[in-house]
Coordinates of C-alpha atoms and ligand atoms in Angstrom, one line a residue:
Chain A
M8 CA 21.2 -20.9 -4.5
D9 CA 18.5 -23.5 -5.2
T10 CA 14.8 -24.5 -3.6
A11 CA 12.6 -26.9 -4.4
I12 CA 8.9 -26.1 -4.6
T13 CA 5.5 -27.1 -5.7
L14 CA 3.0 -25.0 -7.7
G15 CA -0.4 -25.8 -8.9
V16 CA -0.7 -23.9 -12.3
D17 CA -3.8 -23.8 -13.9
G18 CA -5.1 -27.3 -12.8
E19 CA -1.4 -28.7 -13.6
V20 CA 0.6 -29.4 -10.3
Y21 CA 4.7 -29.1 -11.0
R22 CA 7.5 -29.7 -8.9
L23 CA 10.3 -27.7 -9.9
T24 CA 13.7 -26.2 -8.8
V25 CA 14.6 -22.5 -8.6
D26 CA 17.3 -20.2 -7.5
T27 CA 16.1 -18.5 -4.8
R28 CA 16.5 -15.4 -7.0
T29 CA 13.8 -16.5 -9.4
T30 CA 10.6 -14.5 -9.6
L31 CA 7.2 -16.5 -9.7
L32 CA 6.7 -14.7 -13.2
D33 CA 10.4 -16.0 -14.7
A34 CA 9.6 -19.4 -13.0
L35 CA 6.1 -19.4 -14.6
R36 CA 7.3 -18.2 -18.0
E37 CA 10.7 -19.6 -18.0
Q38 CA 10.6 -22.8 -16.3
L39 CA 7.1 -23.8 -16.9
D40 CA 6.2 -22.5 -20.4
V41 CA 3.4 -20.9 -19.1
T42 CA 3.5 -17.6 -20.8
S43 CA -0.1 -15.7 -20.5
P44 CA 1.5 -13.6 -17.5
K45 CA 3.6 -11.1 -19.4
K46 CA 6.3 -9.2 -18.3
G47 CA 6.1 -5.4 -19.0
C48 CA 8.3 -3.7 -16.1
D49 CA 9.1 -6.0 -14.1
H50 CA 9.1 -3.7 -11.1
G51 CA 5.0 -3.7 -10.1
Q52 CA 4.2 -0.9 -11.7
C53 CA 2.2 -2.3 -15.0
G54 CA 0.1 -5.0 -13.9
A55 CA 0.9 -7.2 -16.9
C56 CA 2.0 -10.2 -15.0
T57 CA -1.1 -9.9 -12.6
V58 CA -2.3 -13.7 -11.6
L59 CA -4.3 -15.2 -8.7
V60 CA -2.6 -16.8 -6.3
G61 CA -4.8 -18.4 -4.0
G62 CA -7.5 -16.4 -5.6
R63 CA -6.3 -13.3 -5.4
R64 CA -4.9 -11.0 -7.9
V65 CA -1.4 -10.6 -7.1
L66 CA 1.9 -9.2 -9.1
A67 CA 4.0 -12.1 -10.4
C68 CA 7.1 -10.0 -10.6
L69 CA 7.4 -9.4 -7.3
V70 CA 6.9 -12.7 -5.9
L71 CA 9.7 -14.9 -5.1
A72 CA 9.0 -18.5 -6.8
G73 CA 10.6 -20.0 -3.4
T74 CA 7.8 -18.1 -1.4
A75 CA 5.3 -19.4 -3.4
D76 CA 6.0 -23.0 -2.1
G77 CA 2.5 -25.1 -2.3
A78 CA 0.8 -22.0 -3.6
E79 CA -2.4 -22.8 -6.6
V80 CA -1.9 -20.0 -9.3
T81 CA -4.4 -19.1 -11.8
T82 CA -3.2 -17.4 -14.7
A83 CA -5.5 -15.7 -17.8
A84 CA -4.9 -19.2 -19.4
G85 CA -6.8 -21.3 -16.4
L86 CA -9.8 -19.0 -16.1
A87 CA -11.6 -20.6 -18.7
D88 CA -13.9 -23.5 -17.8
G89 CA -13.1 -26.3 -20.5
D90 CA -13.9 -24.7 -24.3
S91 CA -16.2 -21.6 -22.5
P92 CA -14.6 -18.4 -21.7
H93 CA -14.8 -17.1 -18.3
P94 CA -17.2 -14.4 -18.4
V95 CA -14.7 -11.6 -18.2
Q96 CA -13.0 -13.3 -21.0
R97 CA -16.0 -13.0 -23.0
A98 CA -16.6 -9.6 -21.9
F99 CA -13.4 -8.5 -23.4
L100 CA -14.3 -10.2 -26.5
D101 CA -17.8 -8.6 -26.9
N102 CA -16.2 -5.4 -26.3
D103 CA -13.3 -5.4 -28.1
A104 CA -11.3 -4.5 -25.1
F105 CA -7.7 -4.8 -26.4
Q106 CA -5.3 -3.6 -29.5
C107 CA -1.9 -5.6 -29.4
G108 CA -3.0 -7.6 -26.6
Y109 CA -0.1 -8.2 -24.5
C110 CA -2.0 -6.3 -21.3
T111 CA -4.6 -8.4 -21.5
P112 CA -4.4 -11.6 -19.4
G113 CA -3.3 -9.3 -16.4
Q114 CA -6.2 -6.8 -17.0
V115 CA -8.2 -10.4 -17.1
C116 CA -6.5 -11.9 -14.0
S117 CA -6.9 -8.3 -12.6
A118 CA -10.7 -8.1 -13.4
A119 CA -11.5 -11.7 -12.1
G120 CA -10.0 -10.5 -9.0
V121 CA -11.9 -7.1 -9.0
L122 CA -15.4 -9.1 -9.3
D123 CA -14.4 -11.4 -6.1
E124 CA -13.5 -8.0 -4.2
L125 CA -16.9 -6.5 -5.3
A126 CA -18.8 -9.5 -4.7
A127 CA -17.2 -9.3 -0.9
G128 CA -18.1 -5.9 -0.5
W129 CA -14.5 -4.5 -0.4
P130 CA -14.4 -0.5 -0.9
S131 CA -12.2 1.4 -3.0
N132 CA -10.8 4.8 -3.2
V133 CA -13.4 6.0 -4.7
T134 CA -16.3 4.9 -2.3
A135 CA -18.0 7.7 -1.3
D136 CA -19.6 5.9 1.8
L137 CA -17.1 3.4 3.4
T138 CA -19.2 1.3 5.7
T139 CA -21.6 0.3 2.4
E140 CA -21.1 -2.0 0.1
P141 CA -20.0 0.0 -3.2
A142 CA -21.9 -0.1 -6.6
A143 CA -20.2 -1.3 -9.3
S144 CA -20.0 2.3 -11.3
R145 CA -17.8 2.7 -14.0
A146 CA -15.7 5.1 -11.7
E147 CA -15.1 2.1 -9.3
I148 CA -14.3 -0.3 -12.2
A149 CA -11.6 2.3 -13.4
E150 CA -10.2 2.8 -9.8
R151 CA -10.2 -1.1 -9.3
M152 CA -8.6 -1.7 -12.5
A153 CA -5.7 1.0 -12.0
G154 CA -2.5 -1.1 -11.6
N155 CA -3.1 -2.3 -15.2
L156 CA -1.7 0.1 -17.5
C157 CA -2.3 -0.6 -21.1
R158 CA -0.1 1.3 -23.5
C159 CA -2.4 0.9 -26.7
G160 CA -4.8 3.3 -24.6
A161 CA -7.9 0.5 -24.7
Y162 CA -9.0 1.9 -21.3
V163 CA -12.6 3.0 -22.5
N164 CA -13.4 -0.7 -23.9
I165 CA -11.8 -2.4 -20.6
V166 CA -13.7 -0.7 -18.3
A167 CA -16.8 -1.5 -20.7
A168 CA -15.9 -5.1 -20.4
V169 CA -15.4 -5.1 -16.5
E170 CA -18.7 -3.4 -16.2
Q171 CA -20.3 -6.6 -18.1
A172 CA -18.9 -9.4 -16.4
V173 CA -19.5 -7.6 -12.8
E174 CA -23.1 -7.3 -14.2
Q175 CA -23.4 -10.9 -15.6
A176 CA -21.6 -12.5 -12.3
T177 CA -24.4 -10.2 -10.4
E178 CA -27.2 -11.8 -12.3
Q179 CA -25.8 -15.2 -11.9
A180 CA -25.5 -14.7 -8.2
T181 CA -28.8 -13.5 -7.9
E182 CA -30.2 -16.6 -10.4
Q183 CA -28.4 -19.4 -8.1
A184 CA -29.4 -17.6 -5.2
A185 CA -33.2 -17.7 -6.2
E186 CA -33.1 -21.4 -7.5
Q187 CA -31.4 -22.0 -4.0
T188 CA -34.6 -20.3 -2.2
A189 CA -37.2 -22.1 -4.9
G190 CA -35.6 -25.4 -4.1
Q191 CA -35.9 -25.1 -0.2
A192 CA -39.2 -24.1 -0.4
R193 CA -39.9 -27.2 -2.5
R194 CA -38.3 -29.4 0.0
Chain B
M15 CA 21.5 -10.2 -8.2
R16 CA 23.5 -11.2 -5.4
P17 CA 22.6 -14.7 -4.6
F18 CA 20.9 -15.2 -0.9
T19 CA 19.3 -17.9 0.9
L20 CA 15.6 -18.0 1.8
A21 CA 14.3 -19.5 4.7
T22 CA 10.8 -19.1 6.1
A23 CA 10.2 -18.4 9.5
T24 CA 7.0 -20.0 11.4
D25 CA 7.1 -18.2 14.3
A26 CA 8.8 -14.7 15.4
R27 CA 11.2 -15.8 17.7
E28 CA 13.2 -18.0 14.8
A29 CA 12.6 -15.1 12.6
V30 CA 14.2 -12.5 15.1
R31 CA 17.0 -15.3 15.4
L32 CA 17.7 -15.6 11.9
V33 CA 18.1 -12.3 11.1
A34 CA 19.6 -10.2 14.1
G35 CA 22.4 -12.7 14.3
D36 CA 23.3 -12.5 10.5
P37 CA 24.1 -8.5 9.4
D38 CA 23.7 -9.2 6.3
A39 CA 20.2 -11.2 6.5
A40 CA 16.7 -9.3 5.7
F41 CA 13.0 -9.8 6.4
L42 CA 11.0 -10.8 3.6
A43 CA 7.2 -10.0 4.1
G44 CA 5.1 -8.8 0.8
G45 CA 8.5 -8.5 -1.0
T46 CA 6.6 -5.7 -3.0
N47 CA 9.2 -3.1 -2.0
L48 CA 12.2 -5.6 -0.9
V49 CA 12.0 -7.6 -4.3
D50 CA 12.0 -4.6 -6.4
H51 CA 15.1 -3.4 -4.8
L52 CA 17.1 -6.5 -4.8
K53 CA 16.4 -6.6 -8.8
L54 CA 17.5 -2.4 -8.5
G55 CA 20.8 -3.6 -7.0
V56 CA 19.5 -1.2 -3.9
A57 CA 19.0 -4.5 -1.3
T58 CA 22.1 -6.7 -1.4
P59 CA 21.0 -9.3 1.6
G60 CA 23.0 -12.4 1.7
A61 CA 20.0 -13.9 3.5
L62 CA 16.1 -13.4 3.5
V63 CA 13.8 -14.9 6.2
D64 CA 10.0 -14.8 5.1
V65 CA 8.1 -13.2 8.1
T66 CA 4.3 -13.7 6.4
R67 CA 3.7 -16.5 8.4
A68 CA 5.8 -15.5 11.5
T69 CA 3.5 -12.8 12.6
S70 CA 0.0 -12.9 12.6
A71 CA -2.4 -12.0 10.1
E72 CA -5.2 -11.5 12.1
I73 CA -7.0 -8.2 13.6
T74 CA -8.3 -8.6 17.0
D75 CA -10.5 -6.7 19.4
L76 CA -8.7 -5.0 22.5
E77 CA -10.4 -3.9 25.4
G78 CA -11.9 -0.1 25.1
G79 CA -12.7 -0.7 21.4
G80 CA -8.9 -0.7 19.9
L81 CA -7.7 -3.0 17.6
R82 CA -4.5 -4.8 17.4
V83 CA -3.6 -5.8 13.6
G84 CA -1.2 -8.7 12.9
A85 CA 2.0 -7.3 11.0
A86 CA 1.1 -10.1 8.3
V87 CA -2.4 -8.3 7.6
R88 CA -2.0 -7.9 4.2
N89 CA -3.1 -3.8 3.2
S90 CA -6.1 -4.6 1.2
D91 CA -7.6 -6.9 4.2
L92 CA -7.0 -4.2 6.5
A93 CA -9.1 -2.2 4.4
A94 CA -12.0 -4.5 4.0
D95 CA -12.2 -4.9 7.9
R96 CA -16.3 -4.0 9.0
R97 CA -14.8 -2.5 12.5
V98 CA -11.7 -0.7 10.6
R99 CA -14.2 0.8 8.2
E100 CA -16.5 2.0 10.7
R101 CA -13.9 3.4 12.9
H102 CA -11.4 4.8 11.1
P103 CA -12.2 5.9 7.6
M104 CA -8.7 8.0 7.4
L105 CA -6.8 4.9 8.1
V106 CA -8.8 3.1 5.3
R107 CA -9.0 6.2 2.9
S108 CA -4.9 6.0 3.3
L109 CA -5.0 2.0 2.5
L110 CA -6.9 2.3 -0.6
G111 CA -5.4 5.5 -2.0
G112 CA -2.0 3.6 -2.0
A113 CA -0.2 1.4 -4.7
S114 CA -3.2 -0.7 -6.3
G115 CA -5.4 -3.6 -5.8
Q116 CA -2.9 -6.5 -6.9
L117 CA -0.1 -4.5 -4.7
R118 CA -2.6 -4.0 -1.8
N119 CA -3.0 -7.6 -1.8
M120 CA 0.6 -8.6 -1.3
A121 CA 1.6 -5.5 1.1
T122 CA 1.8 -6.4 4.5
V123 CA 1.0 -3.7 7.3
G124 CA 4.6 -4.9 9.1
G125 CA 6.4 -4.0 5.6
N126 CA 4.4 -1.2 4.8
P127 CA 5.5 1.4 6.9
L128 CA 9.0 0.3 6.7
Q129 CA 9.2 0.8 2.8
R130 CA 12.1 3.1 2.1
T131 CA 12.0 6.0 0.0
R132 CA 11.1 6.3 -3.7
C133 CA 14.0 9.2 -4.1
V134 CA 14.9 8.1 -7.8
Y135 CA 18.6 8.7 -6.8
F136 CA 18.3 6.3 -4.2
Q137 CA 16.9 4.0 -6.4
D138 CA 19.3 4.6 -9.0
V139 CA 22.9 2.9 -8.4
T140 CA 24.7 4.5 -10.7
T141 CA 23.9 8.2 -8.7
P142 CA 25.4 9.0 -5.3
C143 CA 23.3 8.6 -2.5
N144 CA 23.8 8.9 1.7
K145 CA 21.0 6.7 2.4
R146 CA 22.1 4.0 0.1
E147 CA 26.2 4.5 0.3
P148 CA 26.8 6.5 3.5
R149 CA 29.1 9.6 2.3
S150 CA 28.7 9.1 -1.1
G151 CA 27.0 12.4 -1.7
C152 CA 23.2 13.5 -2.4
G153 CA 22.0 13.2 -6.1
A154 CA 19.1 15.3 -5.5
R155 CA 20.2 18.2 -4.3
G156 CA 19.8 20.3 -7.0
G157 CA 18.5 17.9 -9.1
Y158 CA 14.9 16.6 -9.2
T159 CA 13.1 17.5 -6.0
R160 CA 9.5 17.3 -6.8
Y161 CA 9.0 14.8 -4.6
H162 CA 11.5 15.9 -1.9
A163 CA 11.2 16.9 1.5
V164 CA 9.8 20.7 2.7
L165 CA 10.0 20.2 6.2
G166 CA 13.0 17.8 8.6
A167 CA 15.3 17.6 6.0
S168 CA 19.2 17.6 6.5
E169 CA 22.2 18.6 4.3
H170 CA 22.9 14.8 3.8
C171 CA 19.3 13.7 2.7
L172 CA 16.3 15.4 1.3
A173 CA 14.2 12.5 0.9
T174 CA 10.5 12.0 2.2
H175 CA 9.0 8.7 3.3
P176 CA 6.4 7.4 1.0
S177 CA 3.7 5.4 2.5
D178 CA 0.2 6.6 2.9
L179 CA -0.7 4.0 5.8
A180 CA 2.1 5.6 7.9
V181 CA 0.8 8.9 7.8
A182 CA -2.8 7.7 8.9
L183 CA -0.9 5.4 11.8
A184 CA 0.9 8.7 13.0
A185 CA -2.0 10.9 13.4
L186 CA -4.0 7.9 15.0
D187 CA -1.2 7.6 17.8
A188 CA -1.1 4.0 16.8
T189 CA 1.4 1.7 19.2
V190 CA 3.6 -0.6 17.7
H191 CA 5.0 -4.1 19.3
V192 CA 8.5 -5.1 18.0
L193 CA 10.2 -8.6 18.6
G194 CA 14.1 -8.4 19.0
A195 CA 17.0 -10.5 20.1
D196 CA 16.6 -9.0 23.6
G197 CA 12.8 -9.5 24.0
E198 CA 9.3 -7.3 23.2
R199 CA 8.6 -3.8 23.7
S200 CA 6.6 -1.5 22.2
L201 CA 6.5 2.0 21.2
P202 CA 4.6 5.0 19.9
F203 CA 4.7 4.8 16.2
T204 CA 5.5 8.5 15.9
E205 CA 8.9 7.2 17.2
L206 CA 9.6 4.6 14.5
H207 CA 10.7 7.0 12.0
R208 CA 13.6 9.7 12.3
L209 CA 14.8 12.5 10.7
P210 CA 17.9 11.7 8.3
G211 CA 20.0 14.2 10.4
D212 CA 24.1 13.1 9.4
E213 CA 22.6 9.3 9.3
P214 CA 20.2 8.9 6.5
E215 CA 21.1 5.4 5.9
R216 CA 18.8 5.0 9.2
D217 CA 15.2 5.2 8.3
T218 CA 13.6 4.1 11.4
T219 CA 14.6 3.8 15.0
L220 CA 14.5 0.0 14.7
A221 CA 17.5 -2.3 15.7
H222 CA 18.8 -4.7 12.8
G223 CA 16.6 -8.0 13.6
E224 CA 13.8 -6.1 15.7
L225 CA 10.8 -7.6 14.0
V226 CA 7.1 -5.3 13.6
T227 CA 4.7 -7.9 15.1
A228 CA 1.7 -5.9 15.5
I229 CA 0.1 -2.5 15.2
D230 CA -2.6 -1.4 17.9
L231 CA -4.8 1.0 16.8
P232 CA -6.8 3.2 19.6
A233 CA -10.4 3.8 20.0
L234 CA -11.4 7.4 19.0
P235 CA -14.3 9.2 20.9
P236 CA -17.0 8.4 18.8
A237 CA -17.8 11.5 18.0
T238 CA -14.4 12.0 15.9
R239 CA -14.5 12.1 12.3
S240 CA -11.4 11.4 10.4
T241 CA -10.3 11.3 6.9
Y242 CA -7.3 11.1 4.4
R243 CA -6.6 13.1 1.5
K244 CA -3.8 12.4 -1.1
V245 CA -2.8 15.2 -3.7
R246 CA -1.0 13.6 -6.9
D247 CA 0.3 13.6 -10.3
R248 CA -2.6 11.5 -11.7
A249 CA -6.0 10.2 -10.2
S250 CA -4.9 6.8 -9.0
Y251 CA -1.6 4.6 -8.5
A252 CA 0.9 7.3 -7.8
F253 CA 2.5 8.0 -4.6
A254 CA 1.9 11.4 -2.7
L255 CA 3.0 14.6 -3.6
V256 CA 1.7 15.9 -0.1
S257 CA -1.3 14.1 2.1
V258 CA -3.1 15.1 4.7
A259 CA -4.3 12.3 7.8
A260 CA -6.8 14.2 10.2
A261 CA -9.1 13.2 12.8
V262 CA -11.5 15.8 14.2
E263 CA -13.5 16.0 17.3
L264 CA -16.2 18.9 17.7
E265 CA -17.8 19.9 21.0
D266 CA -21.6 18.7 21.0
G267 CA -20.6 17.7 17.3
E268 CA -20.9 20.9 16.1
G269 CA -19.1 23.8 18.3
W270 CA -15.4 24.4 18.8
V271 CA -12.7 21.9 18.1
R272 CA -11.9 19.4 21.2
E273 CA -9.8 17.3 20.0
A274 CA -7.5 17.2 16.4
R275 CA -4.9 14.7 14.9
I276 CA -3.2 15.7 11.8
A277 CA -0.3 14.1 10.0
L278 CA 1.3 15.2 6.8
G279 CA 2.8 13.0 4.0
G280 CA 5.2 13.8 1.2
V281 CA 6.6 16.7 3.4
A282 CA 9.4 14.9 5.3
H283 CA 11.6 11.8 6.0
V284 CA 8.8 10.7 8.4
P285 CA 5.1 10.8 8.6
W286 CA 4.8 13.9 9.7
R287 CA 2.9 14.8 12.9
A288 CA 1.5 18.7 13.1
H289 CA 1.8 19.3 16.7
R290 CA 1.7 22.7 16.1
A291 CA -1.4 22.8 13.6
E292 CA -3.2 20.5 16.3
A293 CA -2.3 23.1 19.2
V294 CA -3.9 26.3 17.3
L295 CA -7.2 24.1 16.3
R296 CA -7.5 22.9 19.7
G297 CA -10.5 24.7 21.8
A298 CA -10.6 27.4 18.7
E299 CA -13.7 27.7 16.4
P300 CA -13.7 25.7 13.5
T301 CA -13.4 28.1 11.1
E302 CA -11.4 28.8 7.7
E303 CA -9.3 31.2 9.7
T304 CA -8.6 28.8 12.5
F305 CA -7.4 26.5 9.3
L306 CA -5.4 28.6 7.8
A307 CA -3.7 29.5 11.1
A308 CA -3.0 25.8 11.5
A309 CA -1.6 25.3 8.4
E310 CA 0.7 28.5 8.8
A311 CA 1.9 27.4 12.4
E312 CA 2.8 24.2 10.9
L313 CA 4.6 25.1 8.1
V314 CA 7.2 28.2 9.3
D315 CA 10.1 26.3 9.2
A316 CA 9.1 25.2 5.7
R317 CA 12.5 25.1 3.3
P318 CA 11.4 24.4 0.0
L319 CA 13.6 23.3 -2.6
D320 CA 15.1 24.3 -5.6
G321 CA 15.7 21.5 -8.5
L322 CA 16.0 20.9 -12.0
D323 CA 12.4 20.4 -12.0
G324 CA 11.3 24.1 -10.7
G325 CA 12.1 22.5 -7.0
N326 CA 9.5 21.8 -4.8
A327 CA 8.4 25.4 -3.4
F328 CA 5.1 24.2 -4.9
K329 CA 4.4 22.2 -1.5
V330 CA 3.7 24.8 1.1
P331 CA 0.7 26.2 -0.9
L332 CA -0.5 22.8 -1.8
V333 CA -0.2 21.5 2.1
T334 CA -2.2 25.0 3.0
R335 CA -5.1 24.4 0.7
T336 CA -5.1 20.5 1.1
L337 CA -5.0 20.7 5.1
V338 CA -7.9 23.5 5.3
A339 CA -9.7 21.8 2.8
T340 CA -9.6 18.2 5.0
L341 CA -10.4 20.3 8.0
R342 CA -13.4 21.6 6.3
E343 CA -15.0 18.4 5.4
L344 CA -14.4 17.0 8.7
T345 CA -16.0 20.1 10.5
Q346 CA -18.9 21.1 8.1
E347 CA -22.4 19.7 8.8
R348 CA -23.1 16.3 7.2
E349 CA -25.6 16.3 4.8
S350 CA -28.5 14.2 6.3
Ligands
FAD5 C1 4.4 0.9 -8.4 C2 3.9 0.7 -6.8 C3 3.3 1.5 -6.3 C4 3.0 1.9 -5.2 N1 2.3 2.7 -4.6 C5 2.4 3.2 -3.1 C6 1.5 4.5 -2.5 O1 1.0 5.2 -3.2 N2 1.4 4.3 -1.2 C7 2.3 3.9 -0.5 O2 1.7 3.5 0.8 N3 3.0 2.6 -1.0 C8 2.8 2.1 -2.2 N4 4.0 1.6 -3.0 C9 4.7 0.7 -2.1 C10 4.0 -0.4 -1.4 O3 2.3 -0.5 -0.5 C11 5.1 -1.2 -0.2 O4 5.9 -1.8 -0.9 C12 4.2 -2.2 0.7 O5 3.6 -1.6 1.8 C13 5.7 -3.3 1.5 O6 4.9 -3.8 2.3 P1 5.7 -5.6 2.1 O7 5.1 -6.3 3.0 O8 5.8 -5.5 0.5 O9 7.0 -4.9 2.7 P2 8.4 -6.0 2.0 O10 8.9 -5.3 0.3 O11 8.8 -7.1 2.2 O12 9.3 -5.4 3.0 C14 9.8 -3.7 3.1 C15 10.8 -3.5 4.1 O13 10.3 -3.8 5.7 C16 11.0 -5.1 6.2 N5 9.9 -5.5 6.8 C17 9.0 -6.4 6.3 N6 8.1 -6.4 7.2 C18 8.9 -6.8 8.7 C19 8.1 -6.7 9.7 N7 7.3 -7.1 10.3 N8 9.1 -6.3 10.6 C20 10.4 -5.8 10.1 N9 10.6 -5.5 8.8 C21 9.8 -5.7 8.2 C22 11.6 -5.5 5.2 O14 12.8 -6.2 5.4 C23 12.0 -4.3 4.0 O15 13.0 -3.9 4.1 C24 4.1 1.2 -4.3 C25 4.8 0.1 -4.4 C26 4.8 0.1 -6.1 C27 5.7 -1.3 -6.5
SF4_6 S1 17.3 12.5 -0.7 FE1 18.2 10.9 0.6 S2 17.6 9.3 -0.4 FE2 17.6 10.8 -2.1 S3 19.7 10.7 -2.8 FE3 19.8 12.5 -1.4 S4 21.0 11.2 0.3 FE4 19.9 9.6 -1.3
FES7 S1 5.5 -6.6 -15.3 FE1 4.9 -7.3 -13.2 S2 3.6 -5.1 -12.7 FE2 4.9 -5.1 -14.9
FES8 S1 -4.0 -3.9 -25.8 FE1 -2.1 -3.5 -26.3 S2 -1.0 -2.7 -23.9 FE2 -3.0 -3.0 -23.7

């Protein structure tokens, strides 16, 4: 049975008809030729299909496309700002955080989600005091990235990359805040 | 996969009407369990009704310090809520110890306690399973039983309930609000799940078409300390072998045990409320001997299983140690 949906994907708007059984992952890859999200397990166990929907990281293999009508989807291919890579992408390059690269688009989207979740002060299972805003330690990053498996075992460099991206994002946020205060003082 | 129609319900009544009137229909929330089961052939509905917009996605204050959590609240949002983090560490840790960041962003508070067992024979349609296919037999018996029950199993089914959140909700004495074709009702969370008996195909006491609309978290006395401890085969992103949710209140914060609420995960077909352990603890001094006696009392009826993988007898000492360690953590003096 078919259903018509509209999807925003990486800045483009698509209208398409999908079988109700189609997952968001298959709609992206097979119907829209958006192939950066990968199919690893197709059962929610590996994280290779991670995309951002409305800015939140989710597994595209467990979303029925028919329930995503009107959604804004960002894949790893749409994270960059024109020609300049997203801080997470830059950090993956700087830290050599992959081997075959199959898990990488999922890792990158997941890490982008982790950055936002840390900025929002979300705790994780390794946060000692749940009432505090957790700091981005290596243990925190490893725990938050646990849903992304890497068969090549590039984990050490992946954690280092996410650490770098978090540091950069924090610095940027501090600079922006400082600029804002300076701007207000000038007024 | 069997073809199905897909509808989006915009209110709870519509959702109930669509599912209650059609024996082949099912509610769809975050989809993290049901979509997997569609692919595996474990679930074969002819109609799906998306309920993520049919119930509340808000956490609201109740009189007296309780909280009402809408069924469409995502697991990650419940775990991030300031009020919940301050009042219910046990609940937050059960959420954060479950699944992954992506899955918690999808999974809902209504769907999580209603996820089905991870018994590998249940998930493999080429093997017999009384839960999936009534009276077809039980593939787990004499098979791989590492994740199976030591309490409350029946000759028909040995499965465990996989949810972490459900263990915390059982310990907390949460209340479930349900809407059915005949109207609204509420029930204690501990009455939501049922032991397998001779009807293992029924996980819960809900009728077909009954929709969970919200779950209420009661306020606990302010001096209560609570936590959730989960033991698993890897450090993260794995289901529990055993788990303990516990909330303890000591007299003046350091004396005898005024109140204890305990539930165990990974041991039974239901999140197992440990009434016997609680009875041993209540009124006693919080000592190592008391904790051991509490664990022993709860496990007197434990029936470990044989299995190809060596069975699950390890769970009895593992529950004992995990419970004792959890109680020790909650009753030792706070580091200042
Ligand atoms: C790889 C992996 C690892 C996981 N690890 C863990 C873990 O460690 N701990 C853990 O607890 N869970 C774990 N999960 C399970 C996950 O948390 C559950 O699948 C999820 O919480 C289910 O919620 P949902 O909203 O996605 O439900 P759905 O999949 O949408 O629905 C589940 C069931 O509930 C019914 N339902 C949904 N909402 C309602 C409602 N409001 N009223 C009545 N019926 C309803 C549906 O019909 C369906 O039968 C894991 C899942 C995966 C894929
Ligand atoms: S233990 Fe229960 S769920 Fe598992 S195969 Fe036996 S009947 Fe099925
Ligand atoms: S392909 Fe989606 S989690 Fe593996
Ligand atoms: S880089 Fe090969 S799977 Fe991760």
